[in-house]
PDB file of C-alpha atoms in Angstrom:
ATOM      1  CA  UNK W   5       0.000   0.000   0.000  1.00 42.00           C
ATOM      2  CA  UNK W   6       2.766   2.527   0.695  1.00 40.00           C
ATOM      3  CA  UNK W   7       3.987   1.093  -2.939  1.00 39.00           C
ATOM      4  CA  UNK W   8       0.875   2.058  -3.992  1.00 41.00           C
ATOM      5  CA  UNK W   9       0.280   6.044  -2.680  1.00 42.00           C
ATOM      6  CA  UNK W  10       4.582   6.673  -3.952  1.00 38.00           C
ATOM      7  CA  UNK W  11       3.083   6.136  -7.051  1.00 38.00           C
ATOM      8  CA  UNK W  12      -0.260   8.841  -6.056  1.00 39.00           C
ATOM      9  CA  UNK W  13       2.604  11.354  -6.193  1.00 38.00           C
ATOM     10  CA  UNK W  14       4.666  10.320  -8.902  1.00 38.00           C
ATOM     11  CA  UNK W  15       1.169  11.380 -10.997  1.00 40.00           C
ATOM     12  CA  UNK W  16       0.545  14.772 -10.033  1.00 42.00           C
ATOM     13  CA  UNK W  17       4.554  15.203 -10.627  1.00 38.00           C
ATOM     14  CA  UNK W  18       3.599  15.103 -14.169  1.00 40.00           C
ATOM     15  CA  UNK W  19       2.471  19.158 -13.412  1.00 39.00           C
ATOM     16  CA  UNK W  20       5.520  20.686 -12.909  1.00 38.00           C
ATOM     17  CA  UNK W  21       5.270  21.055 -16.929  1.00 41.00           C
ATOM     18  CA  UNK W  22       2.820  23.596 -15.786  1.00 40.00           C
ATOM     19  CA  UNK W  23       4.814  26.192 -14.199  1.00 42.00           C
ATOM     20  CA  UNK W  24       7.835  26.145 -17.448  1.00 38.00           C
ATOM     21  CA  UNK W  25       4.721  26.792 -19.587  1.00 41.00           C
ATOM     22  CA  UNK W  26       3.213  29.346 -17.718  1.00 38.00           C
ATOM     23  CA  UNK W  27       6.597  30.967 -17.565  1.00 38.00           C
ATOM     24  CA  UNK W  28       7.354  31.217 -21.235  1.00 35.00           C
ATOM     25  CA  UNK W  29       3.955  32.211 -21.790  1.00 37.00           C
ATOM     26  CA  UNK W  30       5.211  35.681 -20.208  1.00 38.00           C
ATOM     27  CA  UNK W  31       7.767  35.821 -22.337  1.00 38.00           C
ATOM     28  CA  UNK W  32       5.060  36.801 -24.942  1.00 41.00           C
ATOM     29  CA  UNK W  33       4.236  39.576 -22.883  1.00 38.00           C
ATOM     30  CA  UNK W  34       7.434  41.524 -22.883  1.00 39.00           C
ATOM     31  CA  UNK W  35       7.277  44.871 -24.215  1.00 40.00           C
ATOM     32  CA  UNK W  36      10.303  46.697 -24.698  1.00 40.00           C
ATOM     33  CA  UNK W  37       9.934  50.936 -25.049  1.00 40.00           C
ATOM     34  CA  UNK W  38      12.325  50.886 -28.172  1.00 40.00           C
ATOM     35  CA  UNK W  39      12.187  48.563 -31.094  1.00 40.00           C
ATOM     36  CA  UNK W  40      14.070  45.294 -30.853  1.00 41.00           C
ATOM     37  CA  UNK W  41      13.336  41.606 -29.959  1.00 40.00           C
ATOM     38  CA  UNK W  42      12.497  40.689 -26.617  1.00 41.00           C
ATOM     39  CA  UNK W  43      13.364  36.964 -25.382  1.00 45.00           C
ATOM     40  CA  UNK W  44      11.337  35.249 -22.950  1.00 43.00           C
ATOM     41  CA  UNK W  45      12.381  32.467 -21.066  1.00 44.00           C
ATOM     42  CA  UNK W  46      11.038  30.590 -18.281  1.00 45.00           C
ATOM     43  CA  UNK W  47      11.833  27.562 -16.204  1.00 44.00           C
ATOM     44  CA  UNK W  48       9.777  26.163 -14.115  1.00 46.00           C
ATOM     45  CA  UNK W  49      10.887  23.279 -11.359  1.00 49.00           C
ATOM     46  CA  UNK W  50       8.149  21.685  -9.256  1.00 45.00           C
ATOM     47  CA  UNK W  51       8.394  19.254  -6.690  1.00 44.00           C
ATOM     48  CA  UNK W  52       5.364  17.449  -5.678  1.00 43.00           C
ATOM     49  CA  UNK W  53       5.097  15.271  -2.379  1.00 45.00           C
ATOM     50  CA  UNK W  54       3.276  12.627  -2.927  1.00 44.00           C
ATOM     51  CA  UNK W  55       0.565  11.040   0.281  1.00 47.00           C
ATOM     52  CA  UNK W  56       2.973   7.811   0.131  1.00 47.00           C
ATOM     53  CA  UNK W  57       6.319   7.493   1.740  1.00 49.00           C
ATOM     54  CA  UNK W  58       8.640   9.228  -0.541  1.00 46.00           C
ATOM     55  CA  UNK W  59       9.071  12.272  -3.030  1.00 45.00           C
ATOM     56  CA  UNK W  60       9.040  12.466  -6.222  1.00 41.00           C
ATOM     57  CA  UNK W  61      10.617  15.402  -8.059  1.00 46.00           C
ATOM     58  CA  UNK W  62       9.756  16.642 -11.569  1.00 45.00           C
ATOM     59  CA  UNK W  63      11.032  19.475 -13.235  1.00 49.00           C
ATOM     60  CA  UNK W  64       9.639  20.898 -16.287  1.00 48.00           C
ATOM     61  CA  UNK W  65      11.284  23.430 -18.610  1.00 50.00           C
ATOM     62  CA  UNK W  66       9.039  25.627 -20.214  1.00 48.00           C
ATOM     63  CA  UNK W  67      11.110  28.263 -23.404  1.00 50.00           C
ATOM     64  CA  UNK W  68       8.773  31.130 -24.691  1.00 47.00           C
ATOM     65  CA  UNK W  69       9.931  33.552 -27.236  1.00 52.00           C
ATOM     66  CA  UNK W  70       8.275  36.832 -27.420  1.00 46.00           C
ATOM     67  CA  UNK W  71       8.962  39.982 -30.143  1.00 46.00           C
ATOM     68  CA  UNK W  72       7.979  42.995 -29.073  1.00 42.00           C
ATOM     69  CA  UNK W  73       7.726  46.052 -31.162  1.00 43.00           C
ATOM     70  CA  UNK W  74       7.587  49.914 -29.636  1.00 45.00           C
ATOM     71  CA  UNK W  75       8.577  53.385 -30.510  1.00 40.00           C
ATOM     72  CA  UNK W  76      11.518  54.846 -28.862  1.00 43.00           C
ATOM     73  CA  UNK W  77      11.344  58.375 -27.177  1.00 40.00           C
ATOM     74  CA  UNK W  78      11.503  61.102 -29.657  1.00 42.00           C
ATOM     75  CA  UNK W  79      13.792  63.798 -28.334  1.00 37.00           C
ATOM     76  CA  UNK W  80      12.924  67.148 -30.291  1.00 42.00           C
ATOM     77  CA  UNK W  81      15.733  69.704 -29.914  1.00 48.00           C
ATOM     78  CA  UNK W  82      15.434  72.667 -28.116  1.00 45.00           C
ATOM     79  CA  UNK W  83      14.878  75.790 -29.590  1.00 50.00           C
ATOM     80  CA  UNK W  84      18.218  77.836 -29.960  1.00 48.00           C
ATOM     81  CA  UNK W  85      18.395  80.466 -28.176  1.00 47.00           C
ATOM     82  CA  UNK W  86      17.676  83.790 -29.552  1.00 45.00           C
ATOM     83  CA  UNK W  87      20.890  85.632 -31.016  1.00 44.00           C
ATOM     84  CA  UNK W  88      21.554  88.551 -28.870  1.00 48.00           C
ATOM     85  CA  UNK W  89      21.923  91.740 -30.679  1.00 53.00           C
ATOM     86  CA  UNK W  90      25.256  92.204 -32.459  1.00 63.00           C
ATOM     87  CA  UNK W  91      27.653  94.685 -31.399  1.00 69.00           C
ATOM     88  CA  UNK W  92      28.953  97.508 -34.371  1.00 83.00           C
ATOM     89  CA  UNK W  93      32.393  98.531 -33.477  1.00 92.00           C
ATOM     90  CA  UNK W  94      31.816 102.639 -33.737  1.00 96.00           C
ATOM     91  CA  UNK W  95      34.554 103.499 -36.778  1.00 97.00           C
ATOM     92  CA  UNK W  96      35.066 106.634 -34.884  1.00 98.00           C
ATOM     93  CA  UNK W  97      36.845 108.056 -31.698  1.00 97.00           C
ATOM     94  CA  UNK W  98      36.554 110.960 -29.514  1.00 98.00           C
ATOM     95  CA  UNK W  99      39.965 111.789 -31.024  1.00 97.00           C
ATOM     96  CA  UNK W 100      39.153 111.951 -34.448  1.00 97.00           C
ATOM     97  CA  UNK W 101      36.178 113.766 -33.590  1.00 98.00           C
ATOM     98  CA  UNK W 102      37.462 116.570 -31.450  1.00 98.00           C
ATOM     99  CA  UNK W 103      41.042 116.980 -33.995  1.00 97.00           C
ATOM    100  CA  UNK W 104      44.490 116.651 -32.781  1.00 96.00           C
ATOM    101  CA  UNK W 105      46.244 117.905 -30.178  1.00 97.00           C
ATOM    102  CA  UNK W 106      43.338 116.585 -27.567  1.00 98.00           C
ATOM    103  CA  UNK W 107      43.782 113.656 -25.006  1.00 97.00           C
ATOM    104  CA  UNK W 108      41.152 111.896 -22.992  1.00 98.00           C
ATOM    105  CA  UNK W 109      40.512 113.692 -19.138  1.00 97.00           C
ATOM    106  CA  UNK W 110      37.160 111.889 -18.558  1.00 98.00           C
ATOM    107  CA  UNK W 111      34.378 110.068 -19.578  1.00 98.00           C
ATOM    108  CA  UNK W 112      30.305 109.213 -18.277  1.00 98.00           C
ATOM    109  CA  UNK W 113      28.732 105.729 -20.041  1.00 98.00           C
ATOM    110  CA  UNK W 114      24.872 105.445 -20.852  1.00 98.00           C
ATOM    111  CA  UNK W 115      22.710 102.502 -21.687  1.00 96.00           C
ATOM    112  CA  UNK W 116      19.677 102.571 -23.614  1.00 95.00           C
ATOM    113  CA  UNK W 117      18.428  99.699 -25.234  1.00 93.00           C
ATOM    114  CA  UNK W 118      21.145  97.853 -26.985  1.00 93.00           C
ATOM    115  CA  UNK W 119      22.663 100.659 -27.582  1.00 94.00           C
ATOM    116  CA  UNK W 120      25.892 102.572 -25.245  1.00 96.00           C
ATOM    117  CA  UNK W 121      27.162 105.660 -25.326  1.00 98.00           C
ATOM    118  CA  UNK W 122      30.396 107.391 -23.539  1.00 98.00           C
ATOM    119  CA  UNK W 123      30.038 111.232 -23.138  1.00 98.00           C
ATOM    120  CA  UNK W 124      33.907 111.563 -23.601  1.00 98.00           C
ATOM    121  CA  UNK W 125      36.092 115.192 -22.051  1.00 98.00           C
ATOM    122  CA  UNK W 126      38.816 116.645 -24.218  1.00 98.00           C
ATOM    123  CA  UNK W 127      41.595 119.105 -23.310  1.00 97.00           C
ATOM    124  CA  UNK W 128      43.729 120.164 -25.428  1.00 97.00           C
ATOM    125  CA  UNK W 129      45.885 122.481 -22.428  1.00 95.00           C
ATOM    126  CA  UNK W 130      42.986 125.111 -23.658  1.00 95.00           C
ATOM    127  CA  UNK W 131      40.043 124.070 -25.043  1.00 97.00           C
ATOM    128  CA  UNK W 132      37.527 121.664 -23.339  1.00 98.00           C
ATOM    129  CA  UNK W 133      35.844 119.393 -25.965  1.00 98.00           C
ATOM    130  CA  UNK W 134      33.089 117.026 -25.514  1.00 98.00           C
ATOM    131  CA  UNK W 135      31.936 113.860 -28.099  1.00 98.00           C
ATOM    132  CA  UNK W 136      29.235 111.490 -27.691  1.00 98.00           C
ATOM    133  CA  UNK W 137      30.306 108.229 -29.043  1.00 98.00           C
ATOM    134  CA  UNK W 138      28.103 105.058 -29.655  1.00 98.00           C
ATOM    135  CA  UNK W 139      28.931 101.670 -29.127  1.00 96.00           C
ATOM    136  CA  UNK W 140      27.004  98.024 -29.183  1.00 93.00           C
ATOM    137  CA  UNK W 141      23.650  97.169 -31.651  1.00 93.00           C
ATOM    138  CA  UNK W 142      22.999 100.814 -32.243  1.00 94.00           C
ATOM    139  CA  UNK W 143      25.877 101.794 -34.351  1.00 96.00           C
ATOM    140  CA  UNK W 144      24.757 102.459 -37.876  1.00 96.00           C
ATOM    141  CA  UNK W 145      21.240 103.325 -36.947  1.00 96.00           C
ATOM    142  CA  UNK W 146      19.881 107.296 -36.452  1.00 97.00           C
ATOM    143  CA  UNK W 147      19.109 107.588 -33.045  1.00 97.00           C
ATOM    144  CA  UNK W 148      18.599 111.063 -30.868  1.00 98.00           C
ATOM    145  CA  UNK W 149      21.903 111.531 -28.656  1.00 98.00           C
ATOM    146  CA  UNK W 150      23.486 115.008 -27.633  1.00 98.00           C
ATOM    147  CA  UNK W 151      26.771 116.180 -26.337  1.00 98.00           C
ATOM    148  CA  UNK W 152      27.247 119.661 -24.078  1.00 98.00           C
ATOM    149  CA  UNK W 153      29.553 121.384 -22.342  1.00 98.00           C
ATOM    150  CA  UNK W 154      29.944 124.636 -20.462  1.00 98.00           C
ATOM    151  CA  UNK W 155      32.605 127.040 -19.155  1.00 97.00           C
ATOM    152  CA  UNK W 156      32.211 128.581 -15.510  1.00 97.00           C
ATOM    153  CA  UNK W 157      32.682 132.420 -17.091  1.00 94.00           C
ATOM    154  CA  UNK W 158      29.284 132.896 -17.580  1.00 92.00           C
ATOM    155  CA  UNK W 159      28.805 131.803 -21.392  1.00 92.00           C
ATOM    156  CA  UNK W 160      26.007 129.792 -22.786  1.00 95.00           C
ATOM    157  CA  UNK W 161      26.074 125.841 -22.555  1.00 97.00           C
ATOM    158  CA  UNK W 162      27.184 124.650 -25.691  1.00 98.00           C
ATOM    159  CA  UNK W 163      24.884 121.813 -27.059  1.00 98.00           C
ATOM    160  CA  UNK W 164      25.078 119.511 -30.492  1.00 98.00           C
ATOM    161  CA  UNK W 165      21.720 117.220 -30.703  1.00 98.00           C
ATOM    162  CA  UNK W 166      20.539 114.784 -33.002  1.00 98.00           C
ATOM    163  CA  UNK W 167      19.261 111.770 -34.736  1.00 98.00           C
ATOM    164  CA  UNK W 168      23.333 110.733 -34.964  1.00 98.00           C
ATOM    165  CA  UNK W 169      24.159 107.148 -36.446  1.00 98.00           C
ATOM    166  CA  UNK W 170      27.951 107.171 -34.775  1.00 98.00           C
ATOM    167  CA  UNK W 171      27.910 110.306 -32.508  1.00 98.00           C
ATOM    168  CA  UNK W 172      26.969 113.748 -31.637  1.00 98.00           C
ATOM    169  CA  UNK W 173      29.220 116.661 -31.286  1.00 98.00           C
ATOM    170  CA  UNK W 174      32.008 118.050 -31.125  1.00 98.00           C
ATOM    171  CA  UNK W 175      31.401 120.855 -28.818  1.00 98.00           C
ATOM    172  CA  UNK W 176      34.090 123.060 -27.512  1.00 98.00           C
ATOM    173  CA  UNK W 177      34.684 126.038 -25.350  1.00 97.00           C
ATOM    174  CA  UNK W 178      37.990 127.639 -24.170  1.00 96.00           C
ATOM    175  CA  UNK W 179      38.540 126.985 -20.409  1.00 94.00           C
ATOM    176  CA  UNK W 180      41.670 127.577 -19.408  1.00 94.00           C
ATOM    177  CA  UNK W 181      42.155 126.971 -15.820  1.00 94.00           C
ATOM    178  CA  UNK W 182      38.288 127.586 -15.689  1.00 96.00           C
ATOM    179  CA  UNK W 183      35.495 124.828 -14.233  1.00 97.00           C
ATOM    180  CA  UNK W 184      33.520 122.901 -16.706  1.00 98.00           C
ATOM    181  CA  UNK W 185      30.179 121.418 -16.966  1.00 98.00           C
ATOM    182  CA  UNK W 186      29.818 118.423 -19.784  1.00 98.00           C
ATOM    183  CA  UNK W 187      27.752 115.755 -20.414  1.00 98.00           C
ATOM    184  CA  UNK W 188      25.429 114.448 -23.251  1.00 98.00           C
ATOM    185  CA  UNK W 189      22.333 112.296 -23.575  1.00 98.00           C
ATOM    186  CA  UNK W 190      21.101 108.470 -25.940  1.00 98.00           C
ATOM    187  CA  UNK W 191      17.170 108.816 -25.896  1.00 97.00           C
ATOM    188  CA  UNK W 192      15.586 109.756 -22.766  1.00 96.00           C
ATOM    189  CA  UNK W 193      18.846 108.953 -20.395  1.00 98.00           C
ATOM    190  CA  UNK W 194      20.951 111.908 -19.910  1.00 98.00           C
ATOM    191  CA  UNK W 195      23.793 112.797 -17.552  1.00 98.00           C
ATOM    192  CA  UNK W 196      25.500 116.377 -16.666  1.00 98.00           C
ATOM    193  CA  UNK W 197      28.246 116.192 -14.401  1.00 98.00           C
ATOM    194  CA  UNK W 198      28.880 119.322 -11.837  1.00 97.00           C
ATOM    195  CA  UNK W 199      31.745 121.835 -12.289  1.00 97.00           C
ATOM    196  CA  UNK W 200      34.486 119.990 -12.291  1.00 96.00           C
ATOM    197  CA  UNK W 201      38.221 120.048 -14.007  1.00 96.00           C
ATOM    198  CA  UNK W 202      38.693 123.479 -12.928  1.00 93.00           C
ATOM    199  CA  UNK W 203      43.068 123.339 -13.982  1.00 77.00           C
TER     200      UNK W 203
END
C-alpha cells in the first residue's frame, strides 16, 4: 500500500510542466519601449510530495519567445536660443572727432536699449571738448543723442543734438584753468556732471 500512494505522487509530478509553460507564456508579454526583440524564457521546477512514503521530483522546462515592437522616445531639440543683438564697433573716436592735439581727461557711459554711449572730455591744455560716441547694436542706426559742455565764465552751454548714427558733437569752449560742466544724452537717459576740471 505505501507502494501504492509513492506512485499517487509520482502522478501529479507530471504538473511541474505547468509552471515552465506558464513561464514562457510571459515571455510573450514583454514589451520593450524601443524597437528590438524581446526573449522570454522561463523555467519552471516543481516538486510534488506525494501522500505515500517518498518524493518524487519533476522538473519541467518551459522556453517562450516573445517579439515585441515599440517606438523609442523622440527627443525634439530645443529651440536655440535667440541671437543677442550684435555689437557695431563705432569706426570713430573721440579723437578723431574733437582733432588733434586733444587727449582723454574723462568720460560718463549710458545705456539705452542695446545701444551705449560714452560722453567723452577733451583738453587740449585750452580748449575743453566734448563727443558722444556710440557703441554696441545701435551703431549704424539714427538715433537722438546730444553732447554739451559749459565754461564757468558765464557763457552759454554749448549743445550739439541729433538723430546721430555714430555720434553727436564736437562741442568746444575755451577753459583755461576755468570749471567745466559736460555731459550728453542716448534717448531719454541723460547725464551732466557738476563743475568739475577746474586746472
Amino acid at each position: 500500500m505505501a507502494g501504492a500512494a509513492g506512485a499517487a505522487g509520482a502522478a501529479p509530478g507530471s504538473l511541474g510542466q505547468a509552471p515552465g509553460d506558464t513561464a514562457g507564456a510571459a515571455g510573450q508579454g514583454a514589451t520593450n519601449a524601443s524597437a528590438g526583440t524581446v526573449p522570454g524564457a522561463g523555467a519552471g521546477p516543481g516538486v510534488v510530495t506525494g501522500s505515500g512514503p517518498g518524493t518524487v521530483p519533476s522538473a519541467g522546462t518551459g522556453t517562450g519567445g516573445g517579439t515585441g515592437s515599440g517606438t523609442a522616445a523622440t527627443h525634439t531639440a530645443a529651440p536655440a536660443p535667440a541671437t543677442p543683438a550684435t555689437a557695431k564697433k563705432n569706426p570713430y573716436t573721440a579723437a578723431q572727432v574733437c582733432g588733434s592735439g586733444y587727449s582723454q581727461i574723462d568720460s560718463h557711459t549710458l545705456t539705452s536699449g542695446s545701444t551705449t554711449v560714452t560722453i567723452v572730455l577733451m583738453y587740449n591744455g585750452g580748449t575743453n571738448c566734448v563727443a558722444t560716441m556710440k557703441s554696441g547694436a545701435g551703431v549704424g542706426t539714427a538715433q537722438s543723442v546730444s553732447a554739451s559742455v559749459q565754461a564757468q565764465n558765464g557763457s552759454a552751454k554749448v549743445t550739439d543734438s541729433g538723430s546721430y548714427q555714430y555720434y553727436a558733437g564736437p562741442v568746444k569752449v575755451a577753459a583755461k584753468a576755468i570749471c567745466v560742466k559736460w555731459g550728453g544724452s542716448l534717448g531719454s537717459v541723460s547725464w551732466t556732471s557738476g563743475w568739475s576740471h577746474c586746472g
